[in-house]
Each structure stands twice: as structure tokens, then as C-alpha cells.
PDB file of N, CA and C in Angstrom:
ATOM      1  N   MET P1246       1.117  -1.174   0.029  1.00 93.00           N
ATOM      2  CA  MET P1246      -0.210   0.213  -0.063  1.00 93.00           C
ATOM      3  C   MET P1246       1.112   1.492  -0.197  1.00 93.00           C
ATOM      4  N   THR P1247       0.448   1.646  -1.024  1.00 96.00           N
ATOM      5  CA  THR P1247       1.029   3.009  -0.773  1.00 96.00           C
ATOM      6  C   THR P1247       0.239   5.152  -0.812  1.00 96.00           C
ATOM      7  N   VAL P1248       0.652   5.206   0.135  1.00 96.00           N
ATOM      8  CA  VAL P1248      -0.307   6.720   0.288  1.00 96.00           C
ATOM      9  C   VAL P1248       0.106   8.074   0.258  1.00 96.00           C
ATOM     10  N   VAL P1249      -0.226   8.885  -0.208  1.00 96.00           N
ATOM     11  CA  VAL P1249       0.297   9.950  -0.442  1.00 96.00           C
ATOM     12  C   VAL P1249      -0.411  11.239  -0.357  1.00 96.00           C
ATOM     13  N   ILE P1250       0.203  12.365   0.448  1.00 93.00           N
ATOM     14  CA  ILE P1250      -0.783  13.400   1.035  1.00 93.00           C
ATOM     15  C   ILE P1250      -0.288  14.767   0.533  1.00 93.00           C
ATOM     16  N   THR P1251      -1.139  15.128   0.207  1.00 94.00           N
ATOM     17  CA  THR P1251      -0.733  16.797  -0.291  1.00 94.00           C
ATOM     18  C   THR P1251      -1.362  17.581   0.683  1.00 94.00           C
ATOM     19  N   ARG P1252      -0.970  18.552   0.606  1.00 91.00           N
ATOM     20  CA  ARG P1252      -1.293  20.485   1.098  1.00 91.00           C
ATOM     21  C   ARG P1252      -0.702  21.750   0.221  1.00 91.00           C
ATOM     22  N   ASP P1253      -1.542  21.739  -0.113  1.00 90.00           N
ATOM     23  CA  ASP P1253      -1.563  23.516  -0.880  1.00 90.00           C
ATOM     24  C   ASP P1253      -0.357  23.081  -1.927  1.00 90.00           C
ATOM     25  N   VAL P1254      -0.633  22.180  -2.746  1.00 90.00           N
ATOM     26  CA  VAL P1254       0.553  22.257  -4.051  1.00 90.00           C
ATOM     27  C   VAL P1254      -0.485  22.728  -5.369  1.00 90.00           C
ATOM     28  N   PRO P1255       0.205  22.303  -5.833  1.00 90.00           N
ATOM     29  CA  PRO P1255      -0.203  22.965  -7.332  1.00 90.00           C
ATOM     30  C   PRO P1255      -1.408  22.332  -8.063  1.00 90.00           C
ATOM     31  N   GLY P1256      -2.384  21.931  -8.781  1.00 92.00           N
ATOM     32  CA  GLY P1256      -3.063  21.583  -9.542  1.00 92.00           C
ATOM     33  C   GLY P1256      -2.518  20.502 -10.621  1.00 92.00           C
ATOM     34  N   ARG P1257      -1.296  20.743 -10.939  1.00 92.00           N
ATOM     35  CA  ARG P1257      -0.417  19.905 -11.652  1.00 92.00           C
ATOM     36  C   ARG P1257      -0.220  18.911 -11.099  1.00 92.00           C
ATOM     37  N   THR P1258       0.100  19.053  -9.554  1.00 93.00           N
ATOM     38  CA  THR P1258       0.926  18.112  -9.272  1.00 93.00           C
ATOM     39  C   THR P1258      -0.357  17.078  -8.384  1.00 93.00           C
ATOM     40  N   ARG P1259      -1.313  17.872  -8.584  1.00 95.00           N
ATOM     41  CA  ARG P1259      -2.893  16.638  -8.002  1.00 95.00           C
ATOM     42  C   ARG P1259      -3.443  15.973  -9.146  1.00 95.00           C
ATOM     43  N   GLY P1260      -2.824  16.435 -10.247  1.00 96.00           N
ATOM     44  CA  GLY P1260      -3.571  16.031 -11.338  1.00 96.00           C
ATOM     45  C   GLY P1260      -2.647  14.627 -11.545  1.00 96.00           C
ATOM     46  N   PHE P1261      -1.820  14.959 -11.824  1.00 96.00           N
ATOM     47  CA  PHE P1261      -0.526  14.043 -11.773  1.00 96.00           C
ATOM     48  C   PHE P1261      -0.853  12.873 -11.010  1.00 96.00           C
ATOM     49  N   LEU P1262      -1.292  12.927  -9.922  1.00 97.00           N
ATOM     50  CA  LEU P1262      -1.364  11.792  -8.442  1.00 97.00           C
ATOM     51  C   LEU P1262      -2.501  11.377  -9.061  1.00 97.00           C
ATOM     52  N   ALA P1263      -3.841  12.123  -8.830  1.00 96.00           N
ATOM     53  CA  ALA P1263      -4.885  11.526  -9.780  1.00 96.00           C
ATOM     54  C   ALA P1263      -4.836  10.682 -10.730  1.00 96.00           C
ATOM     55  N   SER P1264      -3.669  10.907 -12.187  1.00 95.00           N
ATOM     56  CA  SER P1264      -3.543  10.224 -13.053  1.00 95.00           C
ATOM     57  C   SER P1264      -3.222   8.411 -12.594  1.00 95.00           C
ATOM     58  N   ILE P1265      -2.844   8.542 -11.369  1.00 95.00           N
ATOM     59  CA  ILE P1265      -1.421   7.127 -10.742  1.00 95.00           C
ATOM     60  C   ILE P1265      -2.353   6.703 -10.260  1.00 95.00           C
ATOM     61  N   MET P1266      -2.844   6.799  -9.130  1.00 96.00           N
ATOM     62  CA  MET P1266      -3.421   7.106  -7.812  1.00 96.00           C
ATOM     63  C   MET P1266      -4.844   7.638  -7.880  1.00 96.00           C
ATOM     64  N   PRO P1267      -5.806   6.533  -7.097  1.00 96.00           N
ATOM     65  CA  PRO P1267      -7.166   6.980  -7.262  1.00 96.00           C
ATOM     66  C   PRO P1267      -7.379   8.205  -5.692  1.00 96.00           C
ATOM     67  N   GLU P1268      -8.414   8.542  -5.728  1.00 96.00           N
ATOM     68  CA  GLU P1268      -8.211  10.485  -5.180  1.00 96.00           C
ATOM     69  C   GLU P1268      -9.403  10.213  -3.686  1.00 96.00           C
ATOM     70  N   PRO P1269      -8.879   8.803  -3.040  1.00 96.00           N
ATOM     71  CA  PRO P1269     -10.560   8.819  -1.945  1.00 96.00           C
ATOM     72  C   PRO P1269     -11.286   9.675  -0.794  1.00 96.00           C
ATOM     73  N   ALA P1270      -9.963  11.122  -0.915  1.00 96.00           N
ATOM     74  CA  ALA P1270     -10.451  12.299  -0.200  1.00 96.00           C
ATOM     75  C   ALA P1270      -9.676  12.972  -0.476  1.00 96.00           C
ATOM     76  N   PRO P1271      -9.808  14.890  -0.069  1.00 95.00           N
ATOM     77  CA  PRO P1271      -9.214  15.474  -1.171  1.00 95.00           C
ATOM     78  C   PRO P1271      -8.115  15.507  -0.692  1.00 95.00           C
ATOM     79  N   GLY P1272      -7.235  15.601  -1.421  1.00 95.00           N
ATOM     80  CA  GLY P1272      -5.410  15.629  -1.695  1.00 95.00           C
ATOM     81  C   GLY P1272      -4.514  14.133  -0.867  1.00 95.00           C
ATOM     82  N   VAL P1273      -6.372  13.190  -0.581  1.00 96.00           N
ATOM     83  CA  VAL P1273      -4.979  11.787  -0.832  1.00 96.00           C
ATOM     84  C   VAL P1273      -5.298  10.935  -1.838  1.00 96.00           C
ATOM     85  N   TYR P1274      -3.781  10.332  -1.778  1.00 97.00           N
ATOM     86  CA  TYR P1274      -4.051   9.162  -3.111  1.00 97.00           C
ATOM     87  C   TYR P1274      -3.535   7.980  -2.364  1.00 97.00           C
ATOM     88  N   ALA P1275      -4.055   6.590  -3.049  1.00 97.00           N
ATOM     89  CA  ALA P1275      -3.758   5.676  -2.368  1.00 97.00           C
ATOM     90  C   ALA P1275      -3.790   4.706  -3.558  1.00 97.00           C
ATOM     91  N   ALA P1276      -2.370   3.533  -3.224  1.00 96.00           N
ATOM     92  CA  ALA P1276      -2.948   2.866  -4.081  1.00 96.00           C
ATOM     93  C   ALA P1276      -2.443   1.022  -3.491  1.00 96.00           C
ATOM     94  N   ALA P1277      -3.205   0.265  -3.600  1.00 94.00           N
ATOM     95  CA  ALA P1277      -2.865  -0.813  -3.109  1.00 94.00           C
ATOM     96  C   ALA P1277      -1.792  -1.357  -3.656  1.00 94.00           C
ATOM     97  N   ASP P1278      -0.962  -1.623  -4.553  1.00 92.00           N
ATOM     98  CA  ASP P1278      -0.284  -1.988  -5.739  1.00 92.00           C
ATOM     99  C   ASP P1278       0.852  -1.657  -6.384  1.00 92.00           C
ATOM    100  N   LEU P1279       0.981  -0.748  -5.583  1.00 93.00           N
ATOM    101  CA  LEU P1279       2.799   0.546  -6.669  1.00 93.00           C
ATOM    102  C   LEU P1279       3.521  -0.020  -6.765  1.00 93.00           C
ATOM    103  N   SER P1280       4.131  -0.377  -7.763  1.00 94.00           N
ATOM    104  CA  SER P1280       5.773  -1.079  -7.877  1.00 94.00           C
ATOM    105  C   SER P1280       6.344  -0.230  -7.209  1.00 94.00           C
ATOM    106  N   LYS P1281       7.828  -0.635  -7.058  1.00 94.00           N
ATOM    107  CA  LYS P1281       9.062   0.094  -5.877  1.00 94.00           C
ATOM    108  C   LYS P1281       9.547   1.091  -6.808  1.00 94.00           C
ATOM    109  N   ALA P1282       9.454   0.486  -9.012  1.00 96.00           N
ATOM    110  CA  ALA P1282      10.085   1.607  -9.660  1.00 96.00           C
ATOM    111  C   ALA P1282       8.741   2.686  -9.791  1.00 96.00           C
ATOM    112  N   VAL P1283       7.605   2.607  -9.290  1.00 96.00           N
ATOM    113  CA  VAL P1283       6.637   3.728 -10.195  1.00 96.00           C
ATOM    114  C   VAL P1283       6.832   4.372  -9.304  1.00 96.00           C
ATOM    115  N   ARG P1284       6.459   4.173  -7.773  1.00 96.00           N
ATOM    116  CA  ARG P1284       6.361   4.855  -6.329  1.00 96.00           C
ATOM    117  C   ARG P1284       7.448   5.411  -7.043  1.00 96.00           C
ATOM    118  N   GLU P1285       9.123   5.848  -6.878  1.00 96.00           N
ATOM    119  CA  GLU P1285      10.153   5.835  -7.192  1.00 96.00           C
ATOM    120  C   GLU P1285      10.183   7.174  -7.655  1.00 96.00           C
ATOM    121  N   ARG P1286       9.692   6.548  -9.288  1.00 97.00           N
ATOM    122  CA  ARG P1286       9.289   7.733 -10.773  1.00 97.00           C
ATOM    123  C   ARG P1286       8.379   8.760 -10.233  1.00 97.00           C
ATOM    124  N   LEU P1287       7.049   8.048  -9.404  1.00 97.00           N
ATOM    125  CA  LEU P1287       6.158   9.535  -9.345  1.00 97.00           C
ATOM    126  C   LEU P1287       6.523  10.051  -8.571  1.00 97.00           C
ATOM    127  N   TRP P1288       7.629  10.096  -7.100  1.00 96.00           N
ATOM    128  CA  TRP P1288       8.376  10.627  -6.141  1.00 96.00           C
ATOM    129  C   TRP P1288       9.061  11.493  -6.824  1.00 96.00           C
ATOM    130  N   ALA P1289      10.066  11.358  -7.838  1.00 96.00           N
ATOM    131  CA  ALA P1289      11.226  12.085  -8.129  1.00 96.00           C
ATOM    132  C   ALA P1289      10.333  13.477  -9.220  1.00 96.00           C
ATOM    133  N   VAL P1290       9.253  12.448 -10.356  1.00 96.00           N
ATOM    134  CA  VAL P1290       8.917  13.780 -10.686  1.00 96.00           C
ATOM    135  C   VAL P1290       7.982  15.099 -10.130  1.00 96.00           C
ATOM    136  N   VAL P1291       7.048  14.542  -8.581  1.00 95.00           N
ATOM    137  CA  VAL P1291       6.703  14.965  -8.324  1.00 95.00           C
ATOM    138  C   VAL P1291       7.596  16.394  -7.041  1.00 95.00           C
ATOM    139  N   ALA P1292       9.282  15.544  -6.053  1.00 93.00           N
ATOM    140  CA  ALA P1292      10.029  16.297  -6.139  1.00 93.00           C
ATOM    141  C   ALA P1292      10.667  17.243  -7.010  1.00 93.00           C
ATOM    142  N   ASP P1293      10.672  17.159  -7.731  1.00 92.00           N
ATOM    143  CA  ASP P1293      11.118  17.883  -9.220  1.00 92.00           C
ATOM    144  C   ASP P1293      10.297  18.894  -9.202  1.00 92.00           C
ATOM    145  N   TRP P1294       8.965  18.532  -9.535  1.00 90.00           N
ATOM    146  CA  TRP P1294       7.497  19.762  -9.731  1.00 90.00           C
ATOM    147  C   TRP P1294       7.535  20.683  -8.221  1.00 90.00           C
ATOM    148  N   HIS P1295       7.963  20.068  -7.542  1.00 88.00           N
ATOM    149  CA  HIS P1295       8.067  20.793  -5.668  1.00 88.00           C
ATOM    150  C   HIS P1295       8.804  21.871  -5.822  1.00 88.00           C
ATOM    151  N   GLY P1296       9.717  21.365  -6.025  1.00 80.00           N
ATOM    152  CA  GLY P1296      11.031  22.940  -6.333  1.00 80.00           C
ATOM    153  C   GLY P1296      11.218  23.919  -6.489  1.00 80.00           C
ATOM    154  N   ALA P1297      10.334  23.186  -8.091  1.00 77.00           N
ATOM    155  CA  ALA P1297      10.263  23.789  -8.982  1.00 77.00           C
ATOM    156  C   ALA P1297       9.451  25.558  -9.006  1.00 77.00           C
ATOM    157  N   THR P1298       8.122  24.898  -7.833  1.00 61.00           N
ATOM    158  CA  THR P1298       7.209  25.738  -7.647  1.00 61.00           C
ATOM    159  C   THR P1298       7.785  26.915  -6.426  1.00 61.00           C
ATOM    160  N   ALA P1299       8.910  27.221  -6.005  1.00 57.00           N
ATOM    161  CA  ALA P1299       9.791  27.619  -5.180  1.00 57.00           C
ATOM    162  C   ALA P1299       9.835  29.330  -5.204  1.00 57.00           C
ATOM    163  N   GLN P1300       8.945  29.798  -4.144  1.00 56.00           N
ATOM    164  CA  GLN P1300       9.099  31.089  -4.807  1.00 56.00           C
ATOM    165  C   GLN P1300      10.160  32.061  -3.652  1.00 56.00           C
ATOM    166  N   GLY P1301      10.929  32.398  -3.919  1.00 56.00           N
ATOM    167  CA  GLY P1301      11.970  32.775  -3.424  1.00 56.00           C
ATOM    168  C   GLY P1301      13.028  31.363  -2.607  1.00 56.00           C
ATOM    169  N   SER P1302      13.250  31.920  -1.462  1.00 53.00           N
ATOM    170  CA  SER P1302      13.548  30.613  -1.023  1.00 53.00           C
ATOM    171  C   SER P1302      12.623  29.891   0.048  1.00 53.00           C
ATOM    172  N   VAL P1303      11.411  29.684  -0.731  1.00 56.00           N
ATOM    173  CA  VAL P1303      10.335  29.253   0.204  1.00 56.00           C
ATOM    174  C   VAL P1303       9.384  28.599  -0.626  1.00 56.00           C
ATOM    175  N   VAL P1304       9.078  27.078  -0.073  1.00 58.00           N
ATOM    176  CA  VAL P1304       8.585  26.215  -0.653  1.00 58.00           C
ATOM    177  C   VAL P1304       7.149  26.166  -0.796  1.00 58.00           C
ATOM    178  N   GLN P1305       6.507  26.484  -1.496  1.00 71.00           N
ATOM    179  CA  GLN P1305       4.558  26.595  -1.051  1.00 71.00           C
ATOM    180  C   GLN P1305       4.243  25.074  -1.040  1.00 71.00           C
ATOM    181  N   GLY P1306       3.592  24.643  -0.104  1.00 85.00           N
ATOM    182  CA  GLY P1306       2.715  23.389   0.191  1.00 85.00           C
ATOM    183  C   GLY P1306       3.693  22.039   0.525  1.00 85.00           C
ATOM    184  N   SER P1307       2.872  21.247   0.972  1.00 89.00           N
ATOM    185  CA  SER P1307       4.211  19.816   1.703  1.00 89.00           C
ATOM    186  C   SER P1307       3.270  18.192   1.036  1.00 89.00           C
ATOM    187  N   VAL P1308       3.803  17.823   0.798  1.00 92.00           N
ATOM    188  CA  VAL P1308       3.769  15.856   0.702  1.00 92.00           C
ATOM    189  C   VAL P1308       3.990  15.277   1.139  1.00 92.00           C
ATOM    190  N   VAL P1309       3.857  14.284   1.622  1.00 90.00           N
ATOM    191  CA  VAL P1309       4.059  13.031   2.813  1.00 90.00           C
ATOM    192  C   VAL P1309       3.731  11.801   1.531  1.00 90.00           C
ATOM    193  N   MET P1310       4.457  10.871   1.692  1.00 94.00           N
ATOM    194  CA  MET P1310       4.888   9.980   0.910  1.00 94.00           C
ATOM    195  C   MET P1310       5.041   8.675   1.966  1.00 94.00           C
ATOM    196  N   ILE P1311       3.750   7.911   2.552  1.00 92.00           N
ATOM    197  CA  ILE P1311       3.992   6.590   3.110  1.00 92.00           C
ATOM    198  C   ILE P1311       3.866   5.329   2.187  1.00 92.00           C
ATOM    199  N   TRP P1312       4.708   4.170   2.342  1.00 94.00           N
ATOM    200  CA  TRP P1312       4.541   3.328   1.957  1.00 94.00           C
ATOM    201  C   TRP P1312       4.781   1.698   3.057  1.00 94.00           C
ATOM    202  N   ARG P1313       4.747   0.573   2.578  1.00 93.00           N
ATOM    203  CA  ARG P1313       5.211  -0.437   3.490  1.00 93.00           C
ATOM    204  C   ARG P1313       6.937  -0.807   2.738  1.00 93.00           C
ATOM    205  N   ASP P1314       7.593  -0.823   3.884  1.00 91.00           N
ATOM    206  CA  ASP P1314       9.251  -0.703   3.939  1.00 91.00           C
ATOM    207  C   ASP P1314       9.718  -1.466   5.708  1.00 91.00           C
ATOM    208  N   ASP P1315       9.625  -2.910   5.056  1.00 89.00           N
ATOM    209  CA  ASP P1315       9.985  -3.565   6.174  1.00 89.00           C
ATOM    210  C   ASP P1315      11.616  -3.294   6.930  1.00 89.00           C
ATOM    211  N   LYS P1316      12.008  -2.779   6.568  1.00 88.00           N
ATOM    212  CA  LYS P1316      13.349  -2.168   6.553  1.00 88.00           C
ATOM    213  C   LYS P1316      13.593  -1.066   7.765  1.00 88.00           C
ATOM    214  N   GLN P1317      12.470  -0.547   7.445  1.00 81.00           N
ATOM    215  CA  GLN P1317      11.928   0.817   8.599  1.00 81.00           C
ATOM    216  C   GLN P1317      11.022   0.380   9.960  1.00 81.00           C
ATOM    217  N   PRO P1318      11.609   1.630  10.479  1.00 74.00           N
ATOM    218  CA  PRO P1318      10.561   1.915  11.806  1.00 74.00           C
ATOM    219  C   PRO P1318       9.573   1.016  11.958  1.00 74.00           C
ATOM    220  N   GLY P1319       8.589   0.247  12.087  1.00 78.00           N
ATOM    221  CA  GLY P1319       7.009   0.078  12.048  1.00 78.00           C
ATOM    222  C   GLY P1319       7.080  -0.593  10.925  1.00 78.00           C
ATOM    223  N   GLY P1320       7.797  -0.622  10.401  1.00 84.00           N
ATOM    224  CA  GLY P1320       7.136  -1.452   8.545  1.00 84.00           C
ATOM    225  C   GLY P1320       6.905  -0.609   7.709  1.00 84.00           C
ATOM    226  N   LEU P1321       7.001   0.977   7.705  1.00 84.00           N
ATOM    227  CA  LEU P1321       7.354   2.197   7.156  1.00 84.00           C
ATOM    228  C   LEU P1321       7.741   2.899   6.617  1.00 84.00           C
ATOM    229  N   GLY P1322       8.165   3.126   5.371  1.00 88.00           N
ATOM    230  CA  GLY P1322       8.736   3.879   4.696  1.00 88.00           C
ATOM    231  C   GLY P1322       7.964   5.190   4.546  1.00 88.00           C
ATOM    232  N   LEU P1323       8.518   6.562   4.673  1.00 85.00           N
ATOM    233  CA  LEU P1323       8.335   7.735   4.712  1.00 85.00           C
ATOM    234  C   LEU P1323       9.457   9.125   3.680  1.00 85.00           C
ATOM    235  N   ALA P1324       8.058   9.900   3.251  1.00 88.00           N
ATOM    236  CA  ALA P1324       9.277  10.905   2.175  1.00 88.00           C
ATOM    237  C   ALA P1324       8.225  12.237   2.468  1.00 88.00           C
ATOM    238  N   THR P1325       9.119  13.559   2.717  1.00 87.00           N
ATOM    239  CA  THR P1325       8.685  14.419   2.809  1.00 87.00           C
ATOM    240  C   THR P1325       8.696  15.533   1.795  1.00 87.00           C
ATOM    241  N   LEU P1326       7.553  16.390   1.430  1.00 89.00           N
ATOM    242  CA  LEU P1326       8.868  17.722   0.721  1.00 89.00           C
ATOM    243  C   LEU P1326       8.250  18.499   1.421  1.00 89.00           C
ATOM    244  N   GLY P1327       8.685  19.781   1.786  1.00 83.00           N
ATOM    245  CA  GLY P1327       7.973  20.852   2.233  1.00 83.00           C
ATOM    246  C   GLY P1327       7.880  20.688   3.469  1.00 83.00           C
ATOM    247  N   THR P1328       7.305  21.939   4.910  1.00 72.00           N
ATOM    248  CA  THR P1328       7.844  21.878   5.404  1.00 72.00           C
ATOM    249  C   THR P1328       6.670  21.301   6.624  1.00 72.00           C
ATOM    250  N   PRO P1329       6.018  21.265   7.826  1.00 64.00           N
ATOM    251  CA  PRO P1329       7.813  20.219   8.391  1.00 64.00           C
ATOM    252  C   PRO P1329       8.822  19.637   7.814  1.00 64.00           C
ATOM    253  N   PRO P1330       9.972  19.169   7.721  1.00 62.00           N
ATOM    254  CA  PRO P1330      10.140  17.658   7.238  1.00 62.00           C
ATOM    255  C   PRO P1330      10.208  16.619   8.084  1.00 62.00           C
ATOM    256  N   ARG P1331      10.034  15.113   8.212  1.00 64.00           N
ATOM    257  CA  ARG P1331       9.775  14.756   9.423  1.00 64.00           C
ATOM    258  C   ARG P1331       9.880  13.394   8.717  1.00 64.00           C
ATOM    259  N   ARG P1332      10.140  12.387   9.871  1.00 66.00           N
ATOM    260  CA  ARG P1332      10.563  10.912   9.899  1.00 66.00           C
ATOM    261  C   ARG P1332      10.256   9.992  10.771  1.00 66.00           C
ATOM    262  N   LEU P1333      10.096   8.754  10.660  1.00 62.00           N
ATOM    263  CA  LEU P1333       9.654   7.805  11.912  1.00 62.00           C
ATOM    264  C   LEU P1333      10.910   7.411  12.957  1.00 62.00           C
ATOM    265  N   ALA P1334      10.675   7.248  14.007  1.00 69.00           N
ATOM    266  CA  ALA P1334      11.460   6.236  14.582  1.00 69.00           C
ATOM    267  C   ALA P1334      10.521   5.762  15.637  1.00 69.00           C
ATOM    268  N   ASP P1335      11.618   4.214  16.297  1.00 65.00           N
ATOM    269  CA  ASP P1335      10.623   3.546  17.290  1.00 65.00           C
ATOM    270  C   ASP P1335      11.087   4.068  18.283  1.00 65.00           C
ATOM    271  N   LEU P1336      10.372   4.013  18.927  1.00 69.00           N
ATOM    272  CA  LEU P1336      10.540   4.951  20.355  1.00 69.00           C
ATOM    273  C   LEU P1336       9.838   3.663  21.234  1.00 69.00           C
ATOM    274  N   ASP P1337      11.283   2.987  22.038  1.00 66.00           N
ATOM    275  CA  ASP P1337      10.444   1.219  22.676  1.00 66.00           C
ATOM    276  C   ASP P1337       9.311   0.312  22.192  1.00 66.00           C
ATOM    277  N   GLY P1338       9.654   0.486  20.819  1.00 66.00           N
ATOM    278  CA  GLY P1338       8.077  -0.460  20.051  1.00 66.00           C
ATOM    279  C   GLY P1338       7.156   0.504  20.091  1.00 66.00           C
ATOM    280  N   VAL P1339       7.196   1.256  19.851  1.00 68.00           N
ATOM    281  CA  VAL P1339       5.954   2.899  19.391  1.00 68.00           C
ATOM    282  C   VAL P1339       6.812   3.486  18.466  1.00 68.00           C
ATOM    283  N   LEU P1340       5.593   3.280  17.067  1.00 64.00           N
ATOM    284  CA  LEU P1340       6.136   4.317  15.810  1.00 64.00           C
ATOM    285  C   LEU P1340       5.543   5.899  16.553  1.00 64.00           C
ATOM    286  N   VAL P1341       6.326   6.690  16.447  1.00 70.00           N
ATOM    287  CA  VAL P1341       6.320   8.495  16.436  1.00 70.00           C
ATOM    288  C   VAL P1341       7.023   8.849  15.252  1.00 70.00           C
ATOM    289  N   SER P1342       6.536   9.771  15.206  1.00 70.00           N
ATOM    290  CA  SER P1342       6.524  11.181  14.239  1.00 70.00           C
ATOM    291  C   SER P1342       8.034  11.692  15.045  1.00 70.00           C
ATOM    292  N   VAL P1343       8.935  12.388  13.890  1.00 69.00           N
ATOM    293  CA  VAL P1343      10.121  13.208  14.607  1.00 69.00           C
ATOM    294  C   VAL P1343      10.097  14.274  13.830  1.00 69.00           C
ATOM    295  N   TRP P1344      10.161  15.907  14.008  1.00 63.00           N
ATOM    296  CA  TRP P1344      10.100  17.074  12.598  1.00 63.00           C
ATOM    297  C   TRP P1344      12.020  16.879  12.869  1.00 63.00           C
TER     298      TRP P1344
END
């Protein structure tokens, strides 16, 4: 399962994501069987577009992608664009989000 959550991103980004994944709620995209190659390509495009929307030194909006990754804490991979950047950490068996 791969889930992408967007906030204040351009319509182009939302349209691109909607062409690959269903949008069950506004700004939330989910796909049950997205391959690693497709996920990485999707992220590369979104990251490139996100960097291109910077106004001065401030980047607008944010994008978070989570997916199953047995090598990461809690079995979840996490990638973020925008602010605040986050990462996942295992704190005595409890998965927490760290800024």
C-alpha cells in the first residue's frame, strides 16, 4: 500500500497523482499495488515539480508519501517535501513521528 498526502500543492501535481492513484479524499491518494519503480518515479516527478514551485527561498505546500517497508521502523517508509520535514522513529516499540 502506498499513500500520498498533499497540502497546498499546484493543480498540476494533484492531476498527476490522480492519473496514477485514486483520490479517496481531497489531497489523499492511495494505491494498493504500486511497484517500487513506479513509486520512485512518481516521487522523482513530484519532488522536481515541488522544487520548481519555490518562490524565492520558500517552497509552497507539502507532500508526504508512506509505504510498506519492512526495513524501516514500524514497517513504514516515509518521504516528505515541504515543511515540516518528518521522519519515523521506533521509541521503545512505539512508532512516532519526529521533526
